[in-house]
Short mmCIF file of C-alpha atoms and ligand atoms in Angstrom, two decimals:
data_model
loop_
_atom_site.label_atom_id
_atom_site.label_comp_id
_atom_site.label_asym_id
_atom_site.label_seq_id
_atom_site.Cartn_x
_atom_site.Cartn_y
_atom_site.Cartn_z
CA MET A 1 14.71 100.94 73.85
CA GLY A 2 15.74 100.01 77.44
CA ARG A 3 14.95 102.21 80.35
CA LEU A 4 18.46 103.75 80.36
CA ASP A 5 17.81 105.14 76.75
CA ALA A 6 14.95 107.04 78.14
CA VAL A 7 16.97 109.16 80.53
CA THR A 8 20.35 109.33 78.68
CA PRO A 9 21.30 111.51 75.84
CA PRO A 10 21.63 110.43 72.36
CA ALA A 11 24.82 108.51 71.70
CA ARG A 12 26.46 111.11 69.22
CA VAL A 13 25.64 113.75 72.01
CA VAL A 14 27.53 111.55 74.47
CA ASP A 15 30.35 111.24 72.54
CA LEU A 16 30.52 114.94 71.70
CA GLY A 17 30.18 115.59 75.37
CA ILE A 18 33.15 113.30 75.87
CA LEU A 19 35.29 115.17 73.23
CA VAL A 20 34.40 118.55 74.76
CA SER A 21 35.28 117.40 78.26
CA ILE A 22 38.60 115.90 77.09
CA LEU A 23 39.55 119.24 75.55
CA VAL A 24 38.38 121.23 78.61
CA LEU A 25 40.50 118.87 80.80
CA LEU A 26 43.61 119.25 78.61
CA ALA A 27 43.13 122.87 78.22
CA THR A 28 42.65 123.28 82.09
CA GLY A 29 45.36 120.70 82.92
CA VAL A 30 47.81 122.96 80.89
CA ALA A 31 46.66 126.06 82.48
CA SER A 32 47.17 124.65 85.81
CA MET A 33 50.85 124.82 85.12
CA PHE A 34 50.63 128.36 85.05
CA ALA A 35 47.77 128.93 87.67
CA ALA A 36 49.33 129.78 90.88
CA THR A 37 47.18 132.56 92.51
CA PRO A 38 43.75 132.19 94.23
CA SER A 39 42.19 134.18 91.34
CA THR A 40 42.93 131.30 89.08
CA ALA A 41 41.15 128.61 91.35
CA TRP A 42 38.57 128.24 88.76
CA VAL A 43 40.84 126.46 86.60
CA TYR A 44 41.21 123.74 89.18
CA VAL A 45 37.70 123.73 90.00
CA THR A 46 36.65 123.46 86.24
CA HIS A 47 39.34 120.54 85.98
CA GLY A 48 37.62 118.71 88.77
CA VAL A 49 34.06 119.10 87.83
CA VAL A 50 34.64 118.27 84.16
CA GLY A 51 36.66 115.26 85.42
CA VAL A 52 33.69 113.75 87.25
CA THR A 53 31.16 114.63 84.58
CA LEU A 54 33.58 112.62 82.25
CA VAL A 55 33.18 109.83 84.52
CA GLY A 56 29.57 109.50 83.80
CA LEU A 57 29.86 110.10 80.22
CA VAL A 58 32.38 107.34 79.69
CA ALA A 59 30.25 105.07 81.74
CA LEU A 60 27.22 105.76 79.44
CA LYS A 61 29.46 105.31 76.22
CA LEU A 62 31.01 102.11 77.45
CA TRP A 63 27.63 100.68 78.47
CA ARG A 64 26.46 101.50 74.98
CA VAL A 65 29.35 99.93 73.12
CA ARG A 66 29.93 96.87 75.44
CA ARG A 67 28.56 94.37 72.85
CA ARG A 68 30.05 96.00 69.77
CA VAL A 69 33.52 95.45 71.08
CA ARG A 70 32.99 91.74 70.84
CA ALA A 71 32.42 92.00 66.99
CA ARG A 72 36.01 93.57 66.70
CA PRO A 73 35.08 96.27 64.29
CA THR A 74 38.00 97.95 62.55
CA GLY A 75 39.77 100.37 64.97
CA VAL A 76 38.79 98.38 68.07
CA TRP A 77 42.07 98.26 69.39
CA THR A 78 42.59 102.00 69.21
CA SER A 79 39.14 102.28 71.02
CA ILE A 80 40.38 99.96 73.67
CA ALA A 81 43.37 101.71 74.25
CA LEU A 82 41.74 104.97 74.46
CA ALA A 83 39.24 103.80 77.02
CA VAL A 84 41.83 102.08 78.98
CA LEU A 85 44.04 105.57 79.10
CA ALA A 86 41.10 107.74 79.74
CA LEU A 87 40.03 105.33 82.58
CA ALA A 88 43.66 105.28 84.01
CA ALA A 89 43.90 109.11 83.79
CA LEU A 90 40.49 109.72 85.49
CA ALA A 91 41.36 107.04 88.16
CA THR A 92 44.71 108.43 88.94
CA GLY A 93 43.24 111.94 89.10
CA ILE A 94 40.51 110.68 91.31
CA ALA A 95 43.08 108.75 93.48
CA TRP A 96 45.16 111.74 93.74
CA VAL A 97 42.04 113.83 94.96
CA PHE A 98 41.35 111.27 97.67
CA GLY A 99 44.89 111.76 98.91
CA LEU A 100 46.61 108.69 97.63
CA GLU A 101 50.25 108.67 97.40
CA LEU A 102 52.35 106.87 94.88
CA ASP A 103 56.17 106.96 94.86
CA LEU A 104 58.05 105.79 91.49
CA GLY A 105 61.12 107.26 92.13
CA PHE A 106 60.96 110.59 90.68
CA TRP A 107 57.56 110.35 89.84
CA GLY A 108 54.39 110.53 92.04
CA LEU A 109 50.75 109.98 91.39
CA LEU A 110 50.03 113.39 89.98
CA ASN A 111 52.84 113.13 87.22
CA VAL A 112 51.55 109.63 86.38
CA HIS A 113 48.17 111.38 85.83
CA ILE A 114 49.65 114.19 83.81
CA ALA A 115 51.40 111.72 81.49
CA LEU A 116 48.33 109.75 81.20
CA GLY A 117 46.32 112.50 80.26
CA LEU A 118 48.65 113.70 77.65
CA LEU A 119 48.97 110.17 76.06
CA VAL A 120 45.22 110.27 75.52
CA VAL A 121 45.71 113.07 72.89
CA PRO A 122 47.38 110.96 70.15
CA VAL A 123 45.18 108.15 70.61
CA LEU A 124 42.24 110.37 70.73
CA LEU A 125 43.27 111.77 67.40
CA VAL A 126 43.69 108.40 65.76
CA HIS A 127 40.34 107.41 67.01
CA LEU A 128 38.59 110.39 65.69
CA ARG A 129 39.91 110.08 62.37
CA ARG A 130 38.21 106.81 62.04
CA ARG A 131 34.92 107.61 64.00
CA PHE A 132 34.28 111.41 64.35
CA ALA A 133 30.75 112.10 63.51
CA LEU A 134 28.69 115.16 64.67
CA PRO A 135 25.51 114.87 65.90
CA ASP A 136 22.92 116.44 63.97
CA ARG A 137 21.85 119.75 64.76
CA GLU A 138 18.13 119.06 66.06
CA THR A 139 19.65 116.53 68.41
CA VAL A 140 21.87 118.98 69.98
CA THR A 141 19.70 121.65 70.32
CA ASP A 142 16.82 119.35 71.49
CA ARG A 143 15.52 120.69 74.76
CA ARG A 144 15.60 117.27 76.31
CA THR A 145 19.18 116.70 75.13
CA ALA A 146 20.13 119.93 76.79
CA LEU A 147 18.52 119.15 80.10
CA GLN A 148 20.24 115.51 80.11
CA MET A 149 23.70 117.06 79.28
CA SER A 150 23.06 119.90 81.98
CA GLY A 151 22.04 117.38 84.40
CA LEU A 152 25.16 115.33 83.94
CA LEU A 153 27.27 118.36 84.42
CA VAL A 154 25.28 119.47 87.55
CA GLY A 155 25.60 115.87 88.91
CA GLY A 156 29.43 116.29 88.35
CA ALA A 157 29.43 119.46 90.07
CA VAL A 158 27.58 118.07 92.99
CA VAL A 159 29.69 115.05 93.40
CA TRP A 160 32.87 117.17 92.98
CA ARG A 161 31.67 119.36 95.82
CA ALA A 162 30.69 116.36 98.16
CA GLN A 163 34.18 114.86 97.60
CA GLN A 164 35.80 118.18 98.67
CA SER A 165 33.93 118.18 101.91
CA LEU A 166 34.24 114.34 102.37
CA ASN A 167 38.22 115.13 102.02
CA ARG A 168 38.28 117.25 104.99
CA VAL A 169 37.30 114.01 106.90
CA LEU A 170 39.12 111.27 105.05
CA ASP A 171 42.38 112.94 103.94
CA THR A 172 44.50 114.11 106.93
CA ALA A 173 45.99 116.74 104.60
CA GLY A 174 42.58 117.71 103.12
CA ALA A 175 41.76 120.37 105.12
CA ARG A 176 45.11 122.04 104.59
CA ARG A 177 45.22 121.37 100.65
CA ARG A 178 45.56 124.60 98.54
CA PHE A 179 43.16 125.29 95.63
CA THR A 180 45.83 123.89 93.46
CA GLY A 181 45.11 120.70 95.19
CA SER A 182 48.69 120.65 96.56
CA ARG A 183 49.12 119.15 100.36
CA PRO A 184 51.46 120.63 102.83
CA VAL A 185 54.97 118.92 103.16
CA GLU A 186 55.53 117.22 106.48
CA GLY A 187 58.83 119.27 107.20
CA GLU A 188 58.23 122.49 109.22
CA SER A 189 61.09 124.65 108.47
CA GLY A 190 64.41 125.32 106.51
CA ASN A 191 65.66 122.95 103.96
CA ASP A 192 63.38 120.13 105.23
CA PHE A 193 61.17 119.79 102.25
CA PRO A 194 61.46 117.54 99.19
CA VAL A 195 64.12 117.73 96.63
CA THR A 196 62.18 117.91 93.17
CA MET A 197 63.27 117.98 89.61
CA TRP A 198 60.97 118.92 86.60
CA VAL A 199 62.78 116.39 84.34
CA ALA A 200 66.34 115.26 84.53
CA ASP A 201 68.43 117.88 86.12
CA ASP A 202 71.10 116.39 88.57
CA PRO A 203 74.12 118.51 88.58
CA ASP A 204 77.12 118.08 90.60
CA ARG A 205 77.66 120.17 93.76
CA VAL A 206 78.32 123.73 92.54
CA ASP A 207 82.10 124.69 92.99
CA LEU A 208 82.24 128.12 94.74
CA ASP A 209 85.85 128.48 93.20
CA THR A 210 84.48 128.81 89.62
CA TRP A 211 80.80 129.67 90.07
CA SER A 212 79.92 133.23 89.47
CA LEU A 213 76.53 135.01 89.15
CA ARG A 214 76.60 136.91 85.84
CA VAL A 215 73.92 139.88 85.22
CA ARG A 216 73.93 140.67 81.61
CA GLY A 217 71.66 141.26 78.48
CA ARG A 218 69.97 144.66 77.82
CA VAL A 219 71.86 146.45 80.77
CA ASP A 220 74.36 149.12 80.67
CA GLU A 221 76.54 147.79 83.35
CA PRO A 222 76.82 144.07 83.16
CA PHE A 223 78.50 142.58 86.16
CA SER A 224 79.43 139.26 87.77
CA LEU A 225 79.24 138.49 91.59
CA ASP A 226 81.59 135.79 93.13
CA ALA A 227 80.30 133.54 96.07
CA GLU A 228 81.76 135.76 98.76
CA ASP A 229 79.85 138.77 97.35
CA LEU A 230 76.51 136.93 98.09
CA ALA A 231 75.28 138.71 101.28
CA PRO A 232 71.68 137.94 102.05
CA GLU A 233 70.28 141.24 102.52
CA SER A 234 66.65 140.68 101.58
CA GLU A 235 63.97 138.37 102.71
CA THR A 236 60.54 137.32 101.39
CA ARG A 237 58.16 134.88 102.85
CA ALA A 238 56.76 132.74 99.80
CA LEU A 239 55.28 129.47 99.15
CA LEU A 240 56.78 126.78 96.81
CA ASP A 241 53.92 124.67 95.26
CA CYS A 242 55.09 122.12 93.03
CA THR A 243 53.04 120.56 90.29
CA SER A 244 53.61 117.27 91.49
CA GLY A 245 51.30 118.25 94.36
CA TRP A 246 52.98 119.53 97.58
CA TYR A 247 53.76 122.92 98.94
CA ALA A 248 56.05 124.35 101.54
CA GLU A 249 55.74 128.03 102.85
CA ARG A 250 59.23 129.35 104.00
CA ASP A 251 61.28 132.49 104.95
CA TRP A 252 63.77 133.02 102.08
CA GLN A 253 66.79 135.23 102.51
CA GLY A 254 68.79 136.32 99.67
CA LEU A 255 69.67 139.18 97.00
CA SER A 256 66.76 141.04 95.68
CA VAL A 257 66.63 140.93 91.90
CA GLY A 258 65.32 144.38 91.93
CA ASP A 259 68.75 145.60 93.25
CA LEU A 260 70.65 143.47 91.03
CA LEU A 261 68.80 145.04 87.97
CA GLU A 262 69.35 148.44 89.59
CA ALA A 263 73.00 147.90 89.75
CA ALA A 264 73.20 146.74 86.24
CA ASP A 265 71.37 149.91 84.85
CA VAL A 266 68.59 148.07 82.88
CA ARG A 267 67.90 149.72 79.43
CA GLY A 268 64.48 151.27 78.83
CA ASP A 269 63.47 148.72 76.26
CA ALA A 270 63.90 145.80 78.79
CA GLY A 271 60.75 143.44 79.15
CA TRP A 272 61.85 140.33 80.58
CA VAL A 273 64.34 138.85 83.05
CA GLN A 274 65.55 135.16 82.51
CA PHE A 275 67.08 133.00 85.16
CA ARG A 276 69.81 130.54 83.96
CA SER A 277 70.87 127.39 85.76
CA VAL A 278 74.21 125.89 85.47
CA THR A 279 72.16 122.85 83.90
CA GLY A 280 70.67 124.89 81.11
CA TYR A 281 67.43 125.08 82.81
CA LYS A 282 65.94 128.48 82.57
CA TRP A 283 62.92 130.69 83.15
CA SER A 284 61.87 134.13 82.57
CA LEU A 285 59.65 136.62 84.33
CA PRO A 286 58.16 139.94 83.11
CA ILE A 287 60.70 142.71 84.35
CA GLU A 288 58.32 144.26 86.87
CA GLU A 289 57.66 140.84 88.45
CA ALA A 290 61.23 140.02 88.46
CA ARG A 291 62.24 143.24 90.30
CA GLU A 292 59.94 141.75 93.29
CA ALA A 293 61.66 138.24 93.05
CA LEU A 294 64.52 137.07 95.02
CA LEU A 295 67.65 134.76 94.48
CA ALA A 296 67.77 132.87 97.56
CA THR A 297 71.07 131.84 99.34
CA HIS A 298 69.19 130.77 102.50
CA VAL A 299 65.93 129.44 103.86
CA ASP A 300 64.65 130.11 107.26
CA GLY A 301 68.05 131.24 107.99
CA GLU A 302 69.73 127.85 106.72
CA ARG A 303 72.30 127.86 104.02
CA LEU A 304 70.47 126.30 101.03
CA THR A 305 71.53 122.55 100.50
CA HIS A 306 72.53 121.47 97.12
CA GLY A 307 69.42 119.74 96.31
CA HIS A 308 67.36 123.02 97.04
CA GLY A 309 69.69 124.93 94.60
CA PHE A 310 73.02 126.06 96.31
CA PRO A 311 74.37 128.55 95.96
CA LEU A 312 71.46 130.37 94.38
CA ARG A 313 67.87 129.57 93.66
CA LEU A 314 65.00 131.91 92.30
CA VAL A 315 62.08 132.58 94.77
CA ALA A 316 59.21 133.49 92.41
CA PRO A 317 56.21 134.12 94.63
CA ASP A 318 52.98 133.42 92.66
CA ARG A 319 54.51 131.11 90.33
CA ARG A 320 54.42 127.42 90.42
CA GLY A 321 57.52 125.53 91.65
CA TYR A 322 59.20 124.60 88.30
CA GLN A 323 59.54 128.28 87.70
CA TRP A 324 61.82 128.54 90.82
CA VAL A 325 64.98 128.06 88.93
CA LYS A 326 67.76 126.33 91.00
CA TRP A 327 71.42 126.63 90.84
CA VAL A 328 71.28 130.14 89.08
CA GLU A 329 74.35 131.42 87.34
CA GLU A 330 72.89 134.09 84.91
CA VAL A 331 70.37 136.81 85.16
CA ARG A 332 69.77 137.94 81.69
CA VAL A 333 67.70 140.97 80.64
CA SER A 334 66.14 140.93 77.31
CA ARG A 335 63.38 142.74 75.45
CA SER A 336 61.16 140.00 74.39
CA ARG A 337 60.67 136.60 76.02
CA ASP A 338 62.99 133.76 75.01
CA LEU A 339 60.37 130.90 74.06
CA SER A 340 63.14 128.39 73.96
CA GLU A 341 63.01 128.16 77.70
CA SER A 342 59.63 126.07 77.56
CA VAL A 343 61.75 123.41 75.77
CA ALA A 344 64.92 123.98 77.86
CA ILE A 345 63.15 122.92 81.29
CA PHE A 346 62.18 119.56 79.39
CA VAL A 347 65.47 118.73 78.08
CA SER A 348 68.09 120.42 80.42
CA GLY A 349 70.02 117.65 82.32
CA LEU A 350 69.49 114.87 79.56
N1 MTE B 401 67.54 123.98 87.48
C1 MTE B 401 66.52 123.50 87.84
N2 MTE B 401 65.68 124.35 88.64
C2 MTE B 401 64.51 123.56 89.07
C3 MTE B 401 64.18 122.45 88.92
C4 MTE B 401 65.01 121.71 87.96
O1 MTE B 401 64.75 120.48 87.44
N3 MTE B 401 66.18 122.20 87.42
N4 MTE B 401 63.03 121.67 89.22
C5 MTE B 401 61.91 122.85 89.55
C6 MTE B 401 60.79 122.35 90.28
S1 MTE B 401 59.63 121.24 89.18
C7 MTE B 401 60.17 122.64 91.51
S2 MTE B 401 58.89 122.11 92.18
C8 MTE B 401 61.24 123.22 92.41
C9 MTE B 401 61.58 122.26 93.55
O2 MTE B 401 62.42 122.94 94.38
P1 MTE B 401 63.24 122.14 95.50
O3 MTE B 401 63.92 120.93 95.06
O4 MTE B 401 64.04 122.94 96.34
O5 MTE B 401 62.11 121.61 96.42
O6 MTE B 401 62.45 123.76 91.90
C10 MTE B 401 62.22 123.93 90.46
N5 MTE B 401 63.81 124.40 89.85
MO1 MO B 402 57.93 120.81 90.61
#
């Protein structure tokens, strides 16, 4: 027994800790796609603290298996691939937190982090099939083990907290980051903020001669609006926070969705309102929330540019950016949610 063994948790407990950490990171990572209000900040805090803790656990594990790798046991390549992916996911997450940037065309550092994190899953499953073994109950409930594991988690929390403070000094945008980790854009107003696509949308400029907005579904008076009917009568100040890690707060002018729904005479059983893009991209809001949303024609008084969704884009306060559908041509009211939209946002434009 080396000195390290005396202070570190038993091997199988470390392994279980790694598994649980990865599951928590996955769950909070996915949840962060929906967590857009400060009350959900715990999702991001948990992701950060568990991420730091996992660094410690992986270090312990790699130290333990460092010699075994050379003997090339069966499954060693899966194990190596898993280690590389996990370390790359952790490294990109850490780099992101420290304010590093990466520009791979339409992918930034945070997208790479998400992709690596998701890639861990299949490799982990293969690895677990071969090597999964639970520690025995006494080892897990052992007081000393519990203390060691709590120590690691508390250590993770302390490092995470210290990093947050350090960022205020190191990262020029650190102090202005949101609880989501997003940094403010450089542009100050109007259309001056990044044009971002979720996956592959890249439509031609919308032709106003053929475009119209249709309001239909569970309504008694479906109708269409042409481009000349788009009077920007409502205004909302709202913050667009993209999951690729930037945010921009703007005044948006356009049509109140509440007014449109009223004009269409929504039926009593309506529950959801879906916004559809000319590209097939679509997303829904519960009807009460939709009434508060805006279909913007302008931003800070400037006509929206094509990239930002001209002639009409959804402004959904308290939602993450990918839900702010651009180039909207249809508002569809329905009873229940259209689950196909979670696929549509990945395949539209392909
Ligand atoms: N039709 C459509 N709408 C879309 C997207 C898209 O790919 N297609 N991308 C979304 C994403 S990921 C974000 S962050 C915002 C970005 O809006 P912006 O390009 O005006 O900054 O639009 C959203 N609306
Ligand atoms: Mo986004």
